[in-house]
mmCIF file of C-alpha atoms and ligand atoms in Angstrom:
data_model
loop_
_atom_site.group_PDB
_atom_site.id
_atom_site.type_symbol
_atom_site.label_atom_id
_atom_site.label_comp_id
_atom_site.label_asym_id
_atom_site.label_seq_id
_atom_site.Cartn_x
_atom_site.Cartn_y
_atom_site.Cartn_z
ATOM 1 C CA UNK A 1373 -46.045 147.761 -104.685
ATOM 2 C CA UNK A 1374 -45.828 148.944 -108.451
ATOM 3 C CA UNK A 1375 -42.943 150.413 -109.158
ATOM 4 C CA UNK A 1376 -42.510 154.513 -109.558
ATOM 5 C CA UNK A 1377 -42.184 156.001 -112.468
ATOM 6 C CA UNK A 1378 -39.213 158.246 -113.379
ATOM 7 C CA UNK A 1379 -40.207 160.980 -115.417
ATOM 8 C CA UNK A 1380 -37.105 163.268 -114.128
ATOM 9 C CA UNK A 1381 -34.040 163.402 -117.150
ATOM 10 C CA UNK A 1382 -32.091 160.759 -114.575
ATOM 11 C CA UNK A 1383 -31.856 158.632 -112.691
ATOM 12 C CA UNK A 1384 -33.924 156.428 -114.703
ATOM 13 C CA UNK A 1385 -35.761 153.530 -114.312
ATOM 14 C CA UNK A 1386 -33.712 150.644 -115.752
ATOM 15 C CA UNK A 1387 -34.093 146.842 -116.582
ATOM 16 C CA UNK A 1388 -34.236 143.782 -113.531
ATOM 17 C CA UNK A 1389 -31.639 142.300 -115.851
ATOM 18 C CA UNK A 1390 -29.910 145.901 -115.081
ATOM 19 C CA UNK A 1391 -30.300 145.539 -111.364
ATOM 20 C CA UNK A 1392 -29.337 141.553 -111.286
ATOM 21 C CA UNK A 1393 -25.941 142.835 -112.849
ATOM 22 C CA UNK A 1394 -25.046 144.764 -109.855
ATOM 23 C CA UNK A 1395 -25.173 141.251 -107.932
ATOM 24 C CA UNK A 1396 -22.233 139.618 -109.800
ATOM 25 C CA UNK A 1397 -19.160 138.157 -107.448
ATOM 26 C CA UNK A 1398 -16.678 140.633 -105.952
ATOM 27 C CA UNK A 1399 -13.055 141.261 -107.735
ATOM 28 C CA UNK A 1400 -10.140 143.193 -107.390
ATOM 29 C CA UNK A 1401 -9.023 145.740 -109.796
ATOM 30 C CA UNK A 1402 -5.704 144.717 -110.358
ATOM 31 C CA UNK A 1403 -6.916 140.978 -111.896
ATOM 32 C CA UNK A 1404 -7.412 140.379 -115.230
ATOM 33 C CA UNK A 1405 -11.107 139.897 -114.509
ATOM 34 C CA UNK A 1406 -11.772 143.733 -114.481
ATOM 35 C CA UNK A 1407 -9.525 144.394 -117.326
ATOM 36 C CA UNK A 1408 -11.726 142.355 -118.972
ATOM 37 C CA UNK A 1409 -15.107 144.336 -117.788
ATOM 38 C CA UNK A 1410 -13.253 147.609 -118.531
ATOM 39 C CA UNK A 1411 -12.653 146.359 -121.965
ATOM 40 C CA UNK A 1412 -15.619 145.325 -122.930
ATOM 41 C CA UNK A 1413 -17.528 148.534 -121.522
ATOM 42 C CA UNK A 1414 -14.743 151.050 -123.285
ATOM 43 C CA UNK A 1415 -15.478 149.065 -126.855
ATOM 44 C CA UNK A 1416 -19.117 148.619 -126.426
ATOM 45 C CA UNK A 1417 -19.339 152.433 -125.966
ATOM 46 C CA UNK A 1418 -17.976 152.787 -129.091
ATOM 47 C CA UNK A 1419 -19.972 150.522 -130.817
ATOM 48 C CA UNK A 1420 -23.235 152.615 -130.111
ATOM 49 C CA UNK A 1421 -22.197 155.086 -132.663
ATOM 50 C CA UNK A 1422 -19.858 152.942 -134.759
ATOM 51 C CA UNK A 1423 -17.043 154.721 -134.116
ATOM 52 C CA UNK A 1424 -13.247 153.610 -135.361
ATOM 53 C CA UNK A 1425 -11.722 152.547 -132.239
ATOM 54 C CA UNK A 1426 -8.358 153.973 -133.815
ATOM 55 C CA UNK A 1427 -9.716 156.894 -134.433
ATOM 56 C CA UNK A 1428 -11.770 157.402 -131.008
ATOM 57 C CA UNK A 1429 -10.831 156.603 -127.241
ATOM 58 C CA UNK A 1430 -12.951 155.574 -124.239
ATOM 59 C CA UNK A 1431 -12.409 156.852 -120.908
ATOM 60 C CA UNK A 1432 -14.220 155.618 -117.842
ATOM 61 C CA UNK A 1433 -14.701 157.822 -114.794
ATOM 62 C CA UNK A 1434 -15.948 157.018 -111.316
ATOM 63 C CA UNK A 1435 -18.385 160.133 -110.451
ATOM 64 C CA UNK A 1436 -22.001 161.853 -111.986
ATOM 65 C CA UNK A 1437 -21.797 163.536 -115.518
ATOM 66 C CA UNK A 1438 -20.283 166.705 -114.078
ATOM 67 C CA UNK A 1439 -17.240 165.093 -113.183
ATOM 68 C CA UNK A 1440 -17.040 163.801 -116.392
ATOM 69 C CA UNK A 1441 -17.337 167.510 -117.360
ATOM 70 C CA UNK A 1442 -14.562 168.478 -115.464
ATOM 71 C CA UNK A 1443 -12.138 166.353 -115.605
ATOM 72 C CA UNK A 1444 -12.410 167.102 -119.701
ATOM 73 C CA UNK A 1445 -11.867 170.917 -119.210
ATOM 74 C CA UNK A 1446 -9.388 170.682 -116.760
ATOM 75 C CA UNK A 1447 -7.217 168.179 -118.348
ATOM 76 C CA UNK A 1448 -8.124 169.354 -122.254
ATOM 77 C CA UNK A 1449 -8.525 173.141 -122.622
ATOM 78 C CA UNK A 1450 -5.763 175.093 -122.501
ATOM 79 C CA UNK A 1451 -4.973 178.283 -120.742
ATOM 80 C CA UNK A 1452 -3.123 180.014 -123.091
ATOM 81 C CA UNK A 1453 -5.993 180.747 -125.396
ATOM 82 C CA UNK A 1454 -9.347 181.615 -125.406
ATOM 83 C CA UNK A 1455 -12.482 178.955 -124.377
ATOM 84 C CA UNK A 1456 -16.163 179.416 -126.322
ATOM 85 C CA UNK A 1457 -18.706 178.323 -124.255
ATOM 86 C CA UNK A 1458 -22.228 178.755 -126.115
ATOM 87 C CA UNK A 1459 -24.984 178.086 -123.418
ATOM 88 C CA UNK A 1460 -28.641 178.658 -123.666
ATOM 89 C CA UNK A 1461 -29.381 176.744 -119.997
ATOM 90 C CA UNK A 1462 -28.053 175.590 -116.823
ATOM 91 C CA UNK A 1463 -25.459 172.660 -118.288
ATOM 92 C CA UNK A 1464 -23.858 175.378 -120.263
ATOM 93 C CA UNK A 1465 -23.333 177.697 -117.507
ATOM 94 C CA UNK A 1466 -21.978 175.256 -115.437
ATOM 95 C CA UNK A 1467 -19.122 174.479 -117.901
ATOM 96 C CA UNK A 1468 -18.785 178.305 -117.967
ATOM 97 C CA UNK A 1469 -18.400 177.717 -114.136
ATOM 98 C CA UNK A 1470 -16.082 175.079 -114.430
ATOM 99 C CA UNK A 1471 -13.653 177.008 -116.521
ATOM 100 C CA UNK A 1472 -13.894 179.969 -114.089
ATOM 101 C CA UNK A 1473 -12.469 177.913 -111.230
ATOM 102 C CA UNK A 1474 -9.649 176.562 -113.101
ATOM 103 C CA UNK A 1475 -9.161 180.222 -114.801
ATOM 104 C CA UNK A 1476 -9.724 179.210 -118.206
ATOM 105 C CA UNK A 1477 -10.034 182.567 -120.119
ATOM 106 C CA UNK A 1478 -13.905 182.078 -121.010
ATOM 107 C CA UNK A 1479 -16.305 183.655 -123.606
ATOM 108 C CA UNK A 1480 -19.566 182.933 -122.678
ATOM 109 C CA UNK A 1481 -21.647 183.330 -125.788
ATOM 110 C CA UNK A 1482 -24.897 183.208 -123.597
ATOM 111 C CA UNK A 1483 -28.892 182.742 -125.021
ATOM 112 C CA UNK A 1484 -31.671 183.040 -122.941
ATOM 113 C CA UNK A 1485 -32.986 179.384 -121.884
ATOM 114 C CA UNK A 1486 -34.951 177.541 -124.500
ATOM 115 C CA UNK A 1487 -33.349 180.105 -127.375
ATOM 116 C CA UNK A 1488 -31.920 179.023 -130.821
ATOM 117 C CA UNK A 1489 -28.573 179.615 -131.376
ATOM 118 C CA UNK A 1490 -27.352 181.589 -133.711
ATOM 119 C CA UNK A 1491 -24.574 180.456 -135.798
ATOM 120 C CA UNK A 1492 -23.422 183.635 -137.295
ATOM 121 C CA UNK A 1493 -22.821 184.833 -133.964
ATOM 122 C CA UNK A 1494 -20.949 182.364 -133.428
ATOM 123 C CA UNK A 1495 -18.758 182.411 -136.702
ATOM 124 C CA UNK A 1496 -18.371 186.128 -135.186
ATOM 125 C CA UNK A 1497 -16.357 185.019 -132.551
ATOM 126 C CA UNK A 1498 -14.407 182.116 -134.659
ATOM 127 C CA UNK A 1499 -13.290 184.974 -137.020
ATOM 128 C CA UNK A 1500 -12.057 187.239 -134.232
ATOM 129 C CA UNK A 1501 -10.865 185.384 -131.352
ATOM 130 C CA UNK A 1502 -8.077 182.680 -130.739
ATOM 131 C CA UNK A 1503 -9.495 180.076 -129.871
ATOM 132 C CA UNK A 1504 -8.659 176.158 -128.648
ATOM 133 C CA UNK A 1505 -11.738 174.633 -127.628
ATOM 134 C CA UNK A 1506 -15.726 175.433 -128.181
ATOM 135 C CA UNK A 1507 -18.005 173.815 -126.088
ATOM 136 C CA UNK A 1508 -22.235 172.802 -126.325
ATOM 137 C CA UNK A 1509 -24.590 170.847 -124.750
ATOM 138 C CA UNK A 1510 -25.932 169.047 -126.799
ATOM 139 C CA UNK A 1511 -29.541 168.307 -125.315
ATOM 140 C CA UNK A 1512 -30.091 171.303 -122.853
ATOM 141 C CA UNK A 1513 -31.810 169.334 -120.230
ATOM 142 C CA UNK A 1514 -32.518 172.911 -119.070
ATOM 143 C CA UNK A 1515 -35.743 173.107 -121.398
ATOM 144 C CA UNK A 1516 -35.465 170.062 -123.718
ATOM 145 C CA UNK A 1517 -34.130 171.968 -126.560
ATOM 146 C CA UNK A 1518 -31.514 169.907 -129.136
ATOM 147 C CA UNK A 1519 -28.256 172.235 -129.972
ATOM 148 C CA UNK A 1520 -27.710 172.625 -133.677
ATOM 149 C CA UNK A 1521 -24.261 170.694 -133.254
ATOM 150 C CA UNK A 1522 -24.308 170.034 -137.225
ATOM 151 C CA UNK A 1523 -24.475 173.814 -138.419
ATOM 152 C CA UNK A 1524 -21.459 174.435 -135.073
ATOM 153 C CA UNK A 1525 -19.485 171.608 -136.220
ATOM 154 C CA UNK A 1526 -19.498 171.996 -140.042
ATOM 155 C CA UNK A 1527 -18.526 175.965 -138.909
ATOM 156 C CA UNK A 1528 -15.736 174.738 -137.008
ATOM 157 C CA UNK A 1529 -14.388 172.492 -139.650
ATOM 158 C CA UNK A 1530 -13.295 175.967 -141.578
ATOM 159 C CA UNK A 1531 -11.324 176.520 -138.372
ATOM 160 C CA UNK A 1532 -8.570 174.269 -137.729
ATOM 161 C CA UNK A 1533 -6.658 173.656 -134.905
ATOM 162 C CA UNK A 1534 -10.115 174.388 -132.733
ATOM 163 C CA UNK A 1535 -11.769 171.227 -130.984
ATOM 164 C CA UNK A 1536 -15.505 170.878 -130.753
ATOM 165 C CA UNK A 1537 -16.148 169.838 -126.917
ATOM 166 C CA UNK A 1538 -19.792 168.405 -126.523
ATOM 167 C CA UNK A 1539 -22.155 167.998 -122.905
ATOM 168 C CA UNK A 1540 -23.566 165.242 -124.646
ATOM 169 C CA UNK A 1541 -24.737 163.446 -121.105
ATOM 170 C CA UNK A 1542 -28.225 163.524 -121.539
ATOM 171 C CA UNK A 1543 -28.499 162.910 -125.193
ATOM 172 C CA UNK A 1544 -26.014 159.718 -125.644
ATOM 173 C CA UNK A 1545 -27.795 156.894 -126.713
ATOM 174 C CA UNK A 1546 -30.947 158.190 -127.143
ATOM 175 C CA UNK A 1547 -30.146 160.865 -130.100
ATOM 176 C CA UNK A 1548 -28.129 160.627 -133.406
ATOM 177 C CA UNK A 1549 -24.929 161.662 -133.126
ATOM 178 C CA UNK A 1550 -22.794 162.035 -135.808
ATOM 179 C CA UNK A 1551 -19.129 162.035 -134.383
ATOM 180 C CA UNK A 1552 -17.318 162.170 -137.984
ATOM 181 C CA UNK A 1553 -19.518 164.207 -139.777
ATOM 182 C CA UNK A 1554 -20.084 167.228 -137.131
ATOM 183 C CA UNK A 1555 -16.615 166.909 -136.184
ATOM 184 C CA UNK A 1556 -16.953 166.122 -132.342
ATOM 185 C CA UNK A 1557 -13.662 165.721 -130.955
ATOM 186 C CA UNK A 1558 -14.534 165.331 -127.457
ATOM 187 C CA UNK A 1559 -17.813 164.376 -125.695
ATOM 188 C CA UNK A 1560 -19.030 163.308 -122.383
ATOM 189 C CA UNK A 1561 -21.717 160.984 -121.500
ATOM 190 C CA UNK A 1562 -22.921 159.358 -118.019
ATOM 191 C CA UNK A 1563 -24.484 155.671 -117.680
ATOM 192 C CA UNK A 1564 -27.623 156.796 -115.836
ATOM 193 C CA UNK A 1565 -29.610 158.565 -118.287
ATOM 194 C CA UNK A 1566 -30.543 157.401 -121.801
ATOM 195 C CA UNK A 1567 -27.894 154.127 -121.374
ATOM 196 C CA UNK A 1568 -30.295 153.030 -118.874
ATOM 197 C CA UNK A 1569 -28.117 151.860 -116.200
ATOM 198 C CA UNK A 1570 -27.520 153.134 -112.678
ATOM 199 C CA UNK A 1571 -25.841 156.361 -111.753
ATOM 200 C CA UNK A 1572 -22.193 155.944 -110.808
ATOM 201 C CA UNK A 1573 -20.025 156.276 -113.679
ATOM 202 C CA UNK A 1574 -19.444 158.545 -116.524
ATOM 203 C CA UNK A 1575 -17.200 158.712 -119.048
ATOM 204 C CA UNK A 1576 -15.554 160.748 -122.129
ATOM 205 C CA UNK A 1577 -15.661 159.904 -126.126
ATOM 206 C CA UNK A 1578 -12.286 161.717 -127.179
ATOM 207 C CA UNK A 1579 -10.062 161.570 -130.824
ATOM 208 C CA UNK A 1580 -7.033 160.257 -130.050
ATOM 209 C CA UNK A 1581 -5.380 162.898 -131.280
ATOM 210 C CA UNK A 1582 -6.871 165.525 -128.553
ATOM 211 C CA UNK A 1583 -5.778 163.502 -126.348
ATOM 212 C CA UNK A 1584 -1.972 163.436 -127.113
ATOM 213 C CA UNK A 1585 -1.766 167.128 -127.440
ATOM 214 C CA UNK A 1586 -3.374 167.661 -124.266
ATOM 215 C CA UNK A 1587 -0.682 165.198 -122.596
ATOM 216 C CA UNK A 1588 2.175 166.968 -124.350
ATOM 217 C CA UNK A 1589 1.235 170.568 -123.422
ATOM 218 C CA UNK A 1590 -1.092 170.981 -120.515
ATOM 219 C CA UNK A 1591 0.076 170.486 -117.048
ATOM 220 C CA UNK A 1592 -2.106 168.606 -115.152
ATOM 221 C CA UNK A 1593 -4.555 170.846 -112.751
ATOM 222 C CA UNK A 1594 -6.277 168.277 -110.737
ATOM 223 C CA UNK A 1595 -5.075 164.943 -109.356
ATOM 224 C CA UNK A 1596 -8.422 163.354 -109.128
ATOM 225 C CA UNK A 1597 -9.887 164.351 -112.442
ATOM 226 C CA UNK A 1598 -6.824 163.999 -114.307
ATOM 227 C CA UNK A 1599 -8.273 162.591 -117.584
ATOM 228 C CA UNK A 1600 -5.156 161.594 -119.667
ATOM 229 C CA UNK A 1601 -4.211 160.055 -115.899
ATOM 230 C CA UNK A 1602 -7.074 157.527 -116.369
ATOM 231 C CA UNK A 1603 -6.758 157.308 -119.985
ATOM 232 C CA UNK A 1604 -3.266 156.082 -119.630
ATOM 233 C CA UNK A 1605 -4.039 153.094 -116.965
ATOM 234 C CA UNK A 1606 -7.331 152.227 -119.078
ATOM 235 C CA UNK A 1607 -5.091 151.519 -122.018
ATOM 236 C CA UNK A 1608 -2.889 149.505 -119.997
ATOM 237 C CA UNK A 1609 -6.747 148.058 -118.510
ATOM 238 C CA UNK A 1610 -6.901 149.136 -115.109
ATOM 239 C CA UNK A 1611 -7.847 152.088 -113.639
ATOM 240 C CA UNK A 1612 -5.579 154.875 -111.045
ATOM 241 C CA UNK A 1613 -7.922 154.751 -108.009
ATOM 242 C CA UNK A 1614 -10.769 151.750 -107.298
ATOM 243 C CA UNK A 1615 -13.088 152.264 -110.009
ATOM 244 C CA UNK A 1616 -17.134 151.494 -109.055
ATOM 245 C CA UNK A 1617 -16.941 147.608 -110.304
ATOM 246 C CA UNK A 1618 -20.793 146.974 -109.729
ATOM 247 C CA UNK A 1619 -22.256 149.938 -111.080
ATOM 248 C CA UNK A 1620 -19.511 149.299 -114.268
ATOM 249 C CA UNK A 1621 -21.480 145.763 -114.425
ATOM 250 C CA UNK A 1622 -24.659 147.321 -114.583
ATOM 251 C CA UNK A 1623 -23.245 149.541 -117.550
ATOM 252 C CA UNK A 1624 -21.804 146.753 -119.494
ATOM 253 C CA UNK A 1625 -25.517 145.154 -119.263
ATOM 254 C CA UNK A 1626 -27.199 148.080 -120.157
ATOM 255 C CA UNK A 1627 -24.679 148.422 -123.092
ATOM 256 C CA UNK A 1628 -25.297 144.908 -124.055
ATOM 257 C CA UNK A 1629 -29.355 145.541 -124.187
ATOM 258 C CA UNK A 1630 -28.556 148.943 -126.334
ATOM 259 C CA UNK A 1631 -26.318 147.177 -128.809
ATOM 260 C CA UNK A 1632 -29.476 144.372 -128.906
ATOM 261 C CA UNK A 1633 -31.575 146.967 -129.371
ATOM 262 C CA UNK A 1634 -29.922 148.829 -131.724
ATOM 263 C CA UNK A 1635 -29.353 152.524 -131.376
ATOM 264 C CA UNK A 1636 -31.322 153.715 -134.031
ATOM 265 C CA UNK A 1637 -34.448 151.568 -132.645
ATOM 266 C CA UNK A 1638 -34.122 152.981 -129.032
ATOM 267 C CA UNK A 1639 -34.025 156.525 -130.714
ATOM 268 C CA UNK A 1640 -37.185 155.582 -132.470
ATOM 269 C CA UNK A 1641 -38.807 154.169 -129.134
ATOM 270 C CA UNK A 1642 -37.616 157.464 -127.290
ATOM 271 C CA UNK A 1643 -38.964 159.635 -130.267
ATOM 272 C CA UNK A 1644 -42.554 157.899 -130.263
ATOM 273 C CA UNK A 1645 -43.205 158.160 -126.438
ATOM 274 C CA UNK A 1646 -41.557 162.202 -126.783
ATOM 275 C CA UNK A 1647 -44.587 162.354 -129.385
ATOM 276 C CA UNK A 1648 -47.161 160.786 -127.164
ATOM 277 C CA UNK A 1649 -46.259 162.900 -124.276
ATOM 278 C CA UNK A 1650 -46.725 166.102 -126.659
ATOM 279 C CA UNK A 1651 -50.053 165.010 -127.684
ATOM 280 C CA UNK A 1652 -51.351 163.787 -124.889
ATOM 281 C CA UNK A 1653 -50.677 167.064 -123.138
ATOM 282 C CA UNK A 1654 -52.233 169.200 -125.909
ATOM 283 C CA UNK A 1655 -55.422 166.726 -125.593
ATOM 284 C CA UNK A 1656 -55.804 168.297 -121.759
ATOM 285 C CA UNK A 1657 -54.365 171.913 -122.939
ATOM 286 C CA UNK A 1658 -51.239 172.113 -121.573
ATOM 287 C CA UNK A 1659 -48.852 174.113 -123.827
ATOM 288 C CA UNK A 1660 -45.275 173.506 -124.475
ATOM 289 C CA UNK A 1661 -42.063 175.742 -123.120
ATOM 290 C CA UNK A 1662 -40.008 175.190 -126.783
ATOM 291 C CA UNK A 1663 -41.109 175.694 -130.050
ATOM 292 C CA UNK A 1664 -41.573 172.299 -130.973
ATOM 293 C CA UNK A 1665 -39.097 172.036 -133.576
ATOM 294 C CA UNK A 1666 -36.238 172.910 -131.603
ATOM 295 C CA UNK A 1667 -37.362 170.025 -129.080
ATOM 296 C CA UNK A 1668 -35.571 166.616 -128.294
ATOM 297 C CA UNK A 1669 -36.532 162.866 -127.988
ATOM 298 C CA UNK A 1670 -36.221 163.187 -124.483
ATOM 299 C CA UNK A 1671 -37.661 165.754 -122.539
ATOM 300 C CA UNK A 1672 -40.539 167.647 -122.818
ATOM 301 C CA UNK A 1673 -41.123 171.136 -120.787
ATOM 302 C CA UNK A 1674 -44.526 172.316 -120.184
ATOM 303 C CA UNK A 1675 -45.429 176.188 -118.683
ATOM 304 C CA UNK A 1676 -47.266 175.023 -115.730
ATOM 305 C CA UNK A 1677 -51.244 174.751 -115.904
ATOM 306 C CA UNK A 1678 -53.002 178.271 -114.546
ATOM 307 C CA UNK A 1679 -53.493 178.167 -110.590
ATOM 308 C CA UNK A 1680 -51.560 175.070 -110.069
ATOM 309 C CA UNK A 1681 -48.568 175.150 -108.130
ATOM 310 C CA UNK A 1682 -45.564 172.804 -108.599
ATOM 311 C CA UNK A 1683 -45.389 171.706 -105.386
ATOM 312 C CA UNK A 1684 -49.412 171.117 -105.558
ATOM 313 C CA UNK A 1685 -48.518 169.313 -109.014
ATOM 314 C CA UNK A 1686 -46.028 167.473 -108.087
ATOM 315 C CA UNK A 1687 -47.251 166.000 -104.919
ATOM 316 C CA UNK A 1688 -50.785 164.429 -106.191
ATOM 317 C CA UNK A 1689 -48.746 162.595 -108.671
ATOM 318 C CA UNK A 1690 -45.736 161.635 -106.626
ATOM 319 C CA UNK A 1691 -49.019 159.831 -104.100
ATOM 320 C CA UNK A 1692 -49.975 158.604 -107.837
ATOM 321 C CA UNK A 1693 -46.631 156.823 -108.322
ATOM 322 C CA UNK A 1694 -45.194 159.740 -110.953
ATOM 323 C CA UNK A 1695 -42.089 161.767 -110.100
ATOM 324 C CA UNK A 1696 -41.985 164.973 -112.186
ATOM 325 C CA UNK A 1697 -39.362 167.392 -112.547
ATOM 326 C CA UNK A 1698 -39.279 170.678 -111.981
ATOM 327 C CA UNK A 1699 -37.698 173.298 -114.014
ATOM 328 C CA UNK A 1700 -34.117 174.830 -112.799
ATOM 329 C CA UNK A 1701 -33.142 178.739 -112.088
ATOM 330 C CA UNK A 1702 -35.284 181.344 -113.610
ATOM 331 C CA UNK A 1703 -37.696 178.794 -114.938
ATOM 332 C CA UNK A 1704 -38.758 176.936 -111.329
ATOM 333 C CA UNK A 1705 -41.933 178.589 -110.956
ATOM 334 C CA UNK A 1706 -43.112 178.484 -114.658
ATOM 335 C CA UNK A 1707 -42.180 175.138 -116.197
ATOM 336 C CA UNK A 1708 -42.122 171.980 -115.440
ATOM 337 C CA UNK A 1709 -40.684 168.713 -117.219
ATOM 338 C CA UNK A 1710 -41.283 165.581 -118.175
ATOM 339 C CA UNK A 1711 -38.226 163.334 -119.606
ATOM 340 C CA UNK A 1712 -38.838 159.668 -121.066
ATOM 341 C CA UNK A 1713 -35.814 158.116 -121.097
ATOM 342 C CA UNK A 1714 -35.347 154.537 -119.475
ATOM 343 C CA UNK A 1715 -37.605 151.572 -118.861
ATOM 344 C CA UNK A 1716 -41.028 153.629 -119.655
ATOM 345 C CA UNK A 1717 -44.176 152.307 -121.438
ATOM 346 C CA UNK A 1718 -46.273 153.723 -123.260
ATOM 347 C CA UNK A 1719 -48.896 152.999 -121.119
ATOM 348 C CA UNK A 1720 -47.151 154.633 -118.048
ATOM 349 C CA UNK A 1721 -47.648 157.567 -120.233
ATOM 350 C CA UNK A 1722 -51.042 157.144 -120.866
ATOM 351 C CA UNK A 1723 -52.009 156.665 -117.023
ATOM 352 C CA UNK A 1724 -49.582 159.669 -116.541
ATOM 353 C CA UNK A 1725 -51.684 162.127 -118.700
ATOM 354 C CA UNK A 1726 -55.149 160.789 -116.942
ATOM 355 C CA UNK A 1727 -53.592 161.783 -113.478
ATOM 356 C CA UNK A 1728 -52.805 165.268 -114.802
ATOM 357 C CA UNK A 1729 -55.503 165.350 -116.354
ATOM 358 C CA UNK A 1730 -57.574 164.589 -113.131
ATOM 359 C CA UNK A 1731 -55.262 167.491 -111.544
ATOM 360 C CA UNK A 1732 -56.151 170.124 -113.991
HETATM 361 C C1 PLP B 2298 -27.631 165.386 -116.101
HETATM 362 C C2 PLP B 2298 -26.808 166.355 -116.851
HETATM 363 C C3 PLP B 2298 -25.509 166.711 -116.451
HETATM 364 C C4 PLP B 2298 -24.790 166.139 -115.284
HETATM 365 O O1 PLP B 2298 -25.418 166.134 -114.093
HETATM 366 P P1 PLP B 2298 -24.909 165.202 -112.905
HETATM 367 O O2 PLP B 2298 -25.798 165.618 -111.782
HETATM 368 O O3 PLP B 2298 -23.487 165.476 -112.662
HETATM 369 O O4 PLP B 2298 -25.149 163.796 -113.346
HETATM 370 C C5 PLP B 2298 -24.771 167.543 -117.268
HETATM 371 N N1 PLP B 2298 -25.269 168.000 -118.415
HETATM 372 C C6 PLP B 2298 -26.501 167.681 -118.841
HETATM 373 C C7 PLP B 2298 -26.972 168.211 -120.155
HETATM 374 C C8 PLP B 2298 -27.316 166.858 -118.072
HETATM 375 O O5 PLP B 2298 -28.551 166.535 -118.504
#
């Protein structure tokens, strides 16, 4: 049967050499062959971007993205001062959600879903409000738009004292990211979107330096997602509770096939097939959600065709051997999306705009 192709923002379709990984021998946590694998998976992380492993820690978490999330407010931002959360889609509201249930004082700094964001409102609130933490997605798997994290981290650089928190799950490895530069001092990423590996695991990019501030002054709110918990026993190279040992094999092979790779050439690969998609769909009419300039490597959302359903359009190509996805919230009955991230060709794409094209 030929296999189906994944055109939802993760999971992905990955590599066999991916899959064989999962198949490796069986080993206990506590033995040096997992400190090993934990290791190599914490430096190889920050290899992708270069990053000074001084400078920058790795922390592994067992769990989707959105634990990842979690565990990073509840174990980083303080409660004493204020929390900026700029959103413009769902992945920004649920961090505004997030900090609501650990009562985080919040300020939602909120633009409609596919909407720039403006940085002078934001420099509003910098000036006025004290402030420990602001917090963006990056890619806003919402619509596909890219957050301006240069112009918000250059801003934020006149502001000391504030970190720069960054949803940067479904842009990591598949996007420039400039952790210096912009300033990011903390951001989370998850193995089963552009990394290319199964879902499973996640994990969290942090400065060092956050890190040990958050230890000295915030009392830990969660036992589970305790983040400077895990960070302490991955220094030492094991991890508090059984961590997911195949899926972290699966990530350390899908690392190894990035670092081959190269980031910047799996950026380029992402950014041609993003480009194909976009013209392939204005060759049958379609027209896009975002203004394209505002759009990412990755995902691509489409108002949906005149008289055609989602359900309608989504089910002839799901018999076809395409999965869609469809948009979230206010947007389910007007968009829908197509991400290429993972193991896609370019002529899955091509045989993907003839079935919609037969649709339409
Ligand atoms: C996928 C995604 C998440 C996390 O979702 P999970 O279901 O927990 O994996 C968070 N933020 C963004 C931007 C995402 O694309």
């Amino acid at each position: 049967m030929p296999k189906t192709i994944l055109l939802n923002p993760g999971p992905v379709n990955i590599r066999e050499s991916v899959r064989n990984a999962l198949l490796k021998e069986d080993i206990c946590h506590r033995e040096e062959e997992f400190t090993l694998l934990l290791r190599s998976i914490r430096a190889k992380l920050l290899e992708v971007y270069n990053l000074d492993p001084k400078k920058y820690k790795v922390i592994i978490l067992a769990g989707s993205g959105t634990a990842a999330i979690e565990a990073s407010i509840c174990s980083l931002v303080t409660q004493n001062k204020k929390f900026l959360v700029i959103t413009n889609g769902v992945y920004g509201e649920r961090m505004v959600e997030i900090a609501r249930v650990y009562s985080i004082p919040t300020i939602k700094l909120s633009y409609e879903y596919g909407k720039r964001i403006n940085i002078i409102e934001v420099e509003d609130i910098l000036k006025k409000e004290a402030l420990s933490m602001v917090a963006v997605v990056h890619h806003e798997t919402t619509t596909g738009i890219l957050n301006p994290l240069e112009e918000i981290g250059t801003l934020l650089k006149e502001y000391p004292g504030k970190f720069f928190m960054v949803d940067g799950i479904s842009s990591f490895g598949g996007e420039v990211l400039d952790f210096e530069g912009w300033g990011i001092g903390v951001l989370v990423g998850t193995a089963n979107k552009c990394l290319q590996s199964v879902p499973g695991c996640s994990f969290v990019v942090a400065r060092q330096d956050i890190l040990e501030q958050a230890r000295r002054e915030i009392n830990p709110r969660s036992v589970y997602l305790n983040l400077l918990n895990y960070y302490h026993y991955q220094e030492e190279g094991t991890f508090p509770f059984t961590p997911p040992i195949q899926i972290m094999y699966a990530l350390n092979q899908a690392l190894d096939e990035l670092l081959k790779e190269g980031i910047e050439r799996r950026i380029e690969r992402y950014r041609r097939l993003a480009s194909m998609v976009r013209e392939r769909a204005k060759g049958i009419n379609l027209k896009t959600f975002l203004d394209g300039s505002l759009s990412s490597n990755i995902l691509t959302s489409f108002h949906l065709p005149e008289g055609i359903s989602y359900a309608y359009l989504h089910d002839v190509l799901k018999e076809k051997g395409f999965v869609i996805y469809a948009g979230q919230s206010g947007l389910s009955n007007k968009i829908f999306r197509i991400a290429n991230m993972g193991e896609i060709s370019e002529s899955d794409i091509e045989r993907l705009f003839e079935a919609i094209g037969e649709i339409i």
